[in-house]
Every structure is written in structure tokens, then in C-alpha cells.
Short mmCIF file of N, CA, C and O and ligand atoms in Angstrom, two decimals:
data_model
loop_
_atom_site.label_atom_id
_atom_site.label_comp_id
_atom_site.label_asym_id
_atom_site.label_seq_id
_atom_site.Cartn_x
_atom_site.Cartn_y
_atom_site.Cartn_z
N MET F 522 0.81 -1.13 0.22
CA MET F 522 0.16 0.20 0.21
C MET F 522 0.54 1.21 0.17
O MET F 522 1.83 1.45 1.05
N PRO F 523 0.39 1.95 -0.85
CA PRO F 523 1.24 3.37 -0.80
C PRO F 523 1.25 4.22 -0.16
O PRO F 523 0.07 4.65 0.77
N THR F 524 2.45 4.93 0.60
CA THR F 524 1.66 6.21 2.03
C THR F 524 2.35 7.31 1.24
O THR F 524 3.06 7.15 0.39
N TYR F 525 1.80 7.82 1.93
CA TYR F 525 2.13 9.86 1.12
C TYR F 525 2.51 11.00 2.68
O TYR F 525 1.67 10.44 3.62
N ASP F 526 3.33 11.40 2.36
CA ASP F 526 3.52 12.73 3.48
C ASP F 526 2.94 13.41 3.30
O ASP F 526 2.80 14.20 2.10
N PHE F 527 2.24 14.15 3.91
CA PHE F 527 1.86 15.43 4.05
C PHE F 527 1.84 16.33 4.98
O PHE F 527 2.23 16.16 6.21
N LYS F 528 2.03 17.75 4.79
CA LYS F 528 2.59 18.78 5.32
C LYS F 528 1.57 19.94 5.48
O LYS F 528 1.01 19.95 4.21
N CYS F 529 1.24 20.28 6.57
CA CYS F 529 0.18 21.29 6.82
C CYS F 529 1.08 22.64 6.43
O CYS F 529 2.50 23.30 6.75
N PRO F 530 0.74 23.90 5.40
CA PRO F 530 1.54 24.79 5.01
C PRO F 530 1.25 25.82 6.16
O PRO F 530 1.70 27.22 5.74
N LYS F 531 0.41 25.78 6.65
CA LYS F 531 -0.16 26.76 7.92
C LYS F 531 0.52 26.72 9.22
O LYS F 531 2.01 27.04 9.64
N CYS F 532 0.68 25.62 9.85
CA CYS F 532 1.50 25.31 11.08
C CYS F 532 2.47 24.11 11.10
O CYS F 532 3.17 23.77 11.99
N ASP F 533 2.75 23.63 9.69
CA ASP F 533 3.99 22.91 9.59
C ASP F 533 3.78 21.37 10.23
O ASP F 533 5.03 20.51 10.38
N ALA F 534 2.72 21.09 10.30
CA ALA F 534 2.19 20.15 10.77
C ALA F 534 2.49 18.70 9.85
O ALA F 534 2.30 18.93 8.65
N ARG F 535 3.02 17.55 10.20
CA ARG F 535 3.16 16.48 9.04
C ARG F 535 2.34 15.13 9.61
O ARG F 535 2.35 14.82 10.74
N LYS F 536 1.81 14.43 8.49
CA LYS F 536 0.96 13.44 8.70
C LYS F 536 1.86 12.46 7.39
O LYS F 536 1.87 12.44 6.41
N ASN F 537 1.52 11.09 7.77
CA ASN F 537 1.83 10.19 7.32
C ASN F 537 0.59 9.09 6.89
O ASN F 537 -0.03 8.83 8.08
N HIS F 538 0.22 8.70 5.92
CA HIS F 538 -1.26 8.14 5.52
C HIS F 538 -0.84 7.53 4.19
O HIS F 538 -0.42 7.85 3.20
N TYR F 539 -1.72 6.10 4.52
CA TYR F 539 -1.88 5.60 2.84
C TYR F 539 -3.53 5.77 2.68
O TYR F 539 -4.36 6.23 3.07
N PHE F 540 -3.36 5.65 1.06
CA PHE F 540 -4.69 5.92 0.38
C PHE F 540 -4.41 4.69 -0.43
O PHE F 540 -3.61 3.61 -1.08
N SER F 541 -5.57 4.20 -0.83
CA SER F 541 -6.18 3.23 -1.79
C SER F 541 -6.16 4.04 -3.06
O SER F 541 -6.32 5.11 -2.96
N PHE F 542 -6.31 3.32 -4.41
CA PHE F 542 -6.06 3.97 -5.38
C PHE F 542 -7.64 5.00 -5.83
O PHE F 542 -8.03 5.80 -6.18
N SER F 543 -8.77 4.32 -5.11
CA SER F 543 -10.11 4.99 -5.46
C SER F 543 -10.29 6.14 -4.38
O SER F 543 -11.32 6.62 -4.29
N ASP F 544 -9.42 6.02 -3.14
CA ASP F 544 -9.30 7.52 -1.93
C ASP F 544 -9.16 8.83 -2.93
O ASP F 544 -8.34 8.79 -3.60
N GLU F 545 -9.80 10.11 -2.78
CA GLU F 545 -9.55 11.21 -2.72
C GLU F 545 -8.32 11.54 -1.97
O GLU F 545 -8.38 11.19 -0.76
N HIS F 546 -7.03 11.92 -2.58
CA HIS F 546 -5.54 12.08 -1.83
C HIS F 546 -5.79 13.67 -1.41
O HIS F 546 -5.31 14.51 -1.50
N LYS F 547 -6.47 13.70 0.12
CA LYS F 547 -6.60 14.68 0.42
C LYS F 547 -6.59 14.63 2.39
O LYS F 547 -7.02 13.63 2.49
N LEU F 548 -6.29 15.24 2.73
CA LEU F 548 -6.39 15.81 4.07
C LEU F 548 -6.54 16.90 4.58
O LEU F 548 -6.12 18.04 4.53
N THR F 549 -7.09 16.99 5.78
CA THR F 549 -7.31 18.31 6.55
C THR F 549 -6.43 18.27 8.00
O THR F 549 -6.81 17.36 8.48
N CYS F 550 -5.88 19.44 8.50
CA CYS F 550 -5.09 19.28 9.28
C CYS F 550 -5.76 19.76 10.33
O CYS F 550 -7.04 19.97 10.83
N GLU F 551 -5.26 19.18 11.66
CA GLU F 551 -6.01 19.80 12.55
C GLU F 551 -6.27 21.01 13.04
O GLU F 551 -7.30 21.59 13.32
N CYS F 552 -5.41 21.94 12.23
CA CYS F 552 -5.99 23.48 12.45
C CYS F 552 -7.23 23.90 10.95
O CYS F 552 -7.19 24.97 11.48
N GLY F 553 -7.31 22.86 10.76
CA GLY F 553 -8.56 23.13 9.83
C GLY F 553 -7.75 23.41 8.16
O GLY F 553 -8.72 23.60 7.43
N THR F 554 -6.57 23.56 7.83
CA THR F 554 -5.89 23.85 6.62
C THR F 554 -6.17 22.25 5.95
O THR F 554 -5.55 21.44 6.45
N ALA F 555 -6.28 22.95 4.79
CA ALA F 555 -5.64 21.72 3.95
C ALA F 555 -4.34 21.05 3.39
O ALA F 555 -3.49 22.01 3.53
N MET F 556 -4.26 20.04 3.91
CA MET F 556 -2.41 19.94 3.83
C MET F 556 -1.85 19.55 2.60
O MET F 556 -3.28 18.95 1.27
N GLU F 557 -1.01 19.91 2.10
CA GLU F 557 -0.21 18.77 1.09
C GLU F 557 0.45 18.47 1.18
O GLU F 557 1.42 17.68 2.13
N LYS F 558 0.43 17.53 -0.35
CA LYS F 558 0.97 16.42 -0.27
C LYS F 558 2.29 16.63 -0.57
O LYS F 558 3.04 16.94 -1.06
N VAL F 559 3.17 15.61 0.46
CA VAL F 559 4.82 16.01 -0.41
C VAL F 559 5.60 14.98 -0.48
O VAL F 559 5.29 13.33 -0.66
N PHE F 560 6.07 15.30 -1.70
CA PHE F 560 6.44 14.14 -2.62
C PHE F 560 8.33 13.76 -2.16
O PHE F 560 9.12 14.17 -2.27
N GLN F 561 8.28 12.14 -1.94
CA GLN F 561 9.54 11.86 -1.71
C GLN F 561 10.50 11.26 -2.84
O GLN F 561 9.47 10.12 -3.41
N ALA F 562 11.68 11.29 -2.56
CA ALA F 562 12.21 10.64 -3.46
C ALA F 562 12.84 9.43 -3.01
O ALA F 562 13.13 8.80 -1.94
N THR F 563 12.74 8.27 -3.89
CA THR F 563 13.32 7.12 -3.45
C THR F 563 14.25 6.62 -4.29
O THR F 563 14.01 5.69 -5.15
N PRO F 564 15.40 7.00 -3.73
CA PRO F 564 16.81 6.65 -4.55
C PRO F 564 17.25 5.17 -4.53
O PRO F 564 17.59 4.45 -5.62
N SER F 565 16.70 4.19 -3.66
CA SER F 565 17.30 3.12 -3.36
C SER F 565 15.99 2.43 -4.87
O SER F 565 16.64 1.46 -5.44
N HIS F 566 15.13 2.83 -4.81
CA HIS F 566 14.35 2.38 -5.97
C HIS F 566 15.21 2.53 -7.42
O HIS F 566 15.42 1.27 -8.18
N PHE F 567 15.98 3.15 -7.54
CA PHE F 567 16.82 3.55 -8.98
C PHE F 567 18.23 2.91 -8.66
O PHE F 567 18.54 2.88 -9.96
N LYS F 568 18.45 2.93 -7.52
CA LYS F 568 20.24 2.36 -7.22
C LYS F 568 20.09 0.75 -7.61
O LYS F 568 20.91 0.26 -7.90
N GLY F 569 18.98 0.12 -6.61
CA GLY F 569 19.42 -1.35 -6.29
C GLY F 569 19.26 -2.01 -7.63
O GLY F 569 18.67 -1.50 -8.96
N GLY F 570 19.44 -3.21 -7.55
CA GLY F 570 19.80 -4.19 -9.06
C GLY F 570 18.29 -4.62 -9.07
O GLY F 570 17.00 -4.26 -8.22
N GLY F 571 18.05 -5.61 -10.57
CA GLY F 571 16.86 -5.94 -10.77
C GLY F 571 16.45 -5.47 -11.78
O GLY F 571 15.79 -5.28 -12.40
N TRP F 572 16.91 -3.87 -12.54
CA TRP F 572 16.31 -2.90 -13.48
C TRP F 572 17.79 -3.14 -14.20
O TRP F 572 18.78 -3.38 -14.22
N GLY F 573 17.01 -2.83 -15.40
CA GLY F 573 18.16 -2.78 -16.86
C GLY F 573 18.49 -4.72 -17.65
O GLY F 573 19.48 -4.63 -17.87
N GLY F 574 18.04 -5.51 -16.54
CA GLY F 574 17.84 -6.57 -17.05
C GLY F 574 19.05 -7.38 -16.38
O GLY F 574 20.12 -8.88 -16.89
N GLN F 575 19.79 -6.89 -15.40
CA GLN F 575 21.21 -7.56 -14.92
C GLN F 575 20.99 -8.77 -13.62
O GLN F 575 19.53 -8.39 -13.27
N PRO F 576 21.30 -9.62 -14.05
CA PRO F 576 21.17 -10.83 -12.93
C PRO F 576 21.86 -10.50 -11.76
O PRO F 576 22.20 -9.46 -11.03
ZN1 ZN P 1389 -2.26 23.03 10.47
#
């Protein structure tokens, strides 16, 4: 299940939440502000083996 980090632009609170594909990807902070999705780099995905047909 994919997880997403959310950040509140107002009070800087952070939440980690998972969504199914059918869910609306929105969260509201406890302060009432709509939280923004934070995109994470996943370098291990691109560095690791298994891609490019290598054994
Ligand atoms: Zn907030």
C-alpha cells in the first residue's frame, strides 16, 4: 500500500497516510488547513539491482 507524507502549510504539521487508489488524496490538518502532499525521492528504487536486465 503506497503511503504519502502530508504537510500543513500553515502550522507545519506532518502526517503520513496511506490511500487506496479510489480514495481522494486529501487530508485536513487539525488546524483546519488543507494539507499538501509531499513527494519523496526514493533513490533506492533506482540504485538497486533488478532493473536493466542485470542478474
Ligand atoms: Zn495545520
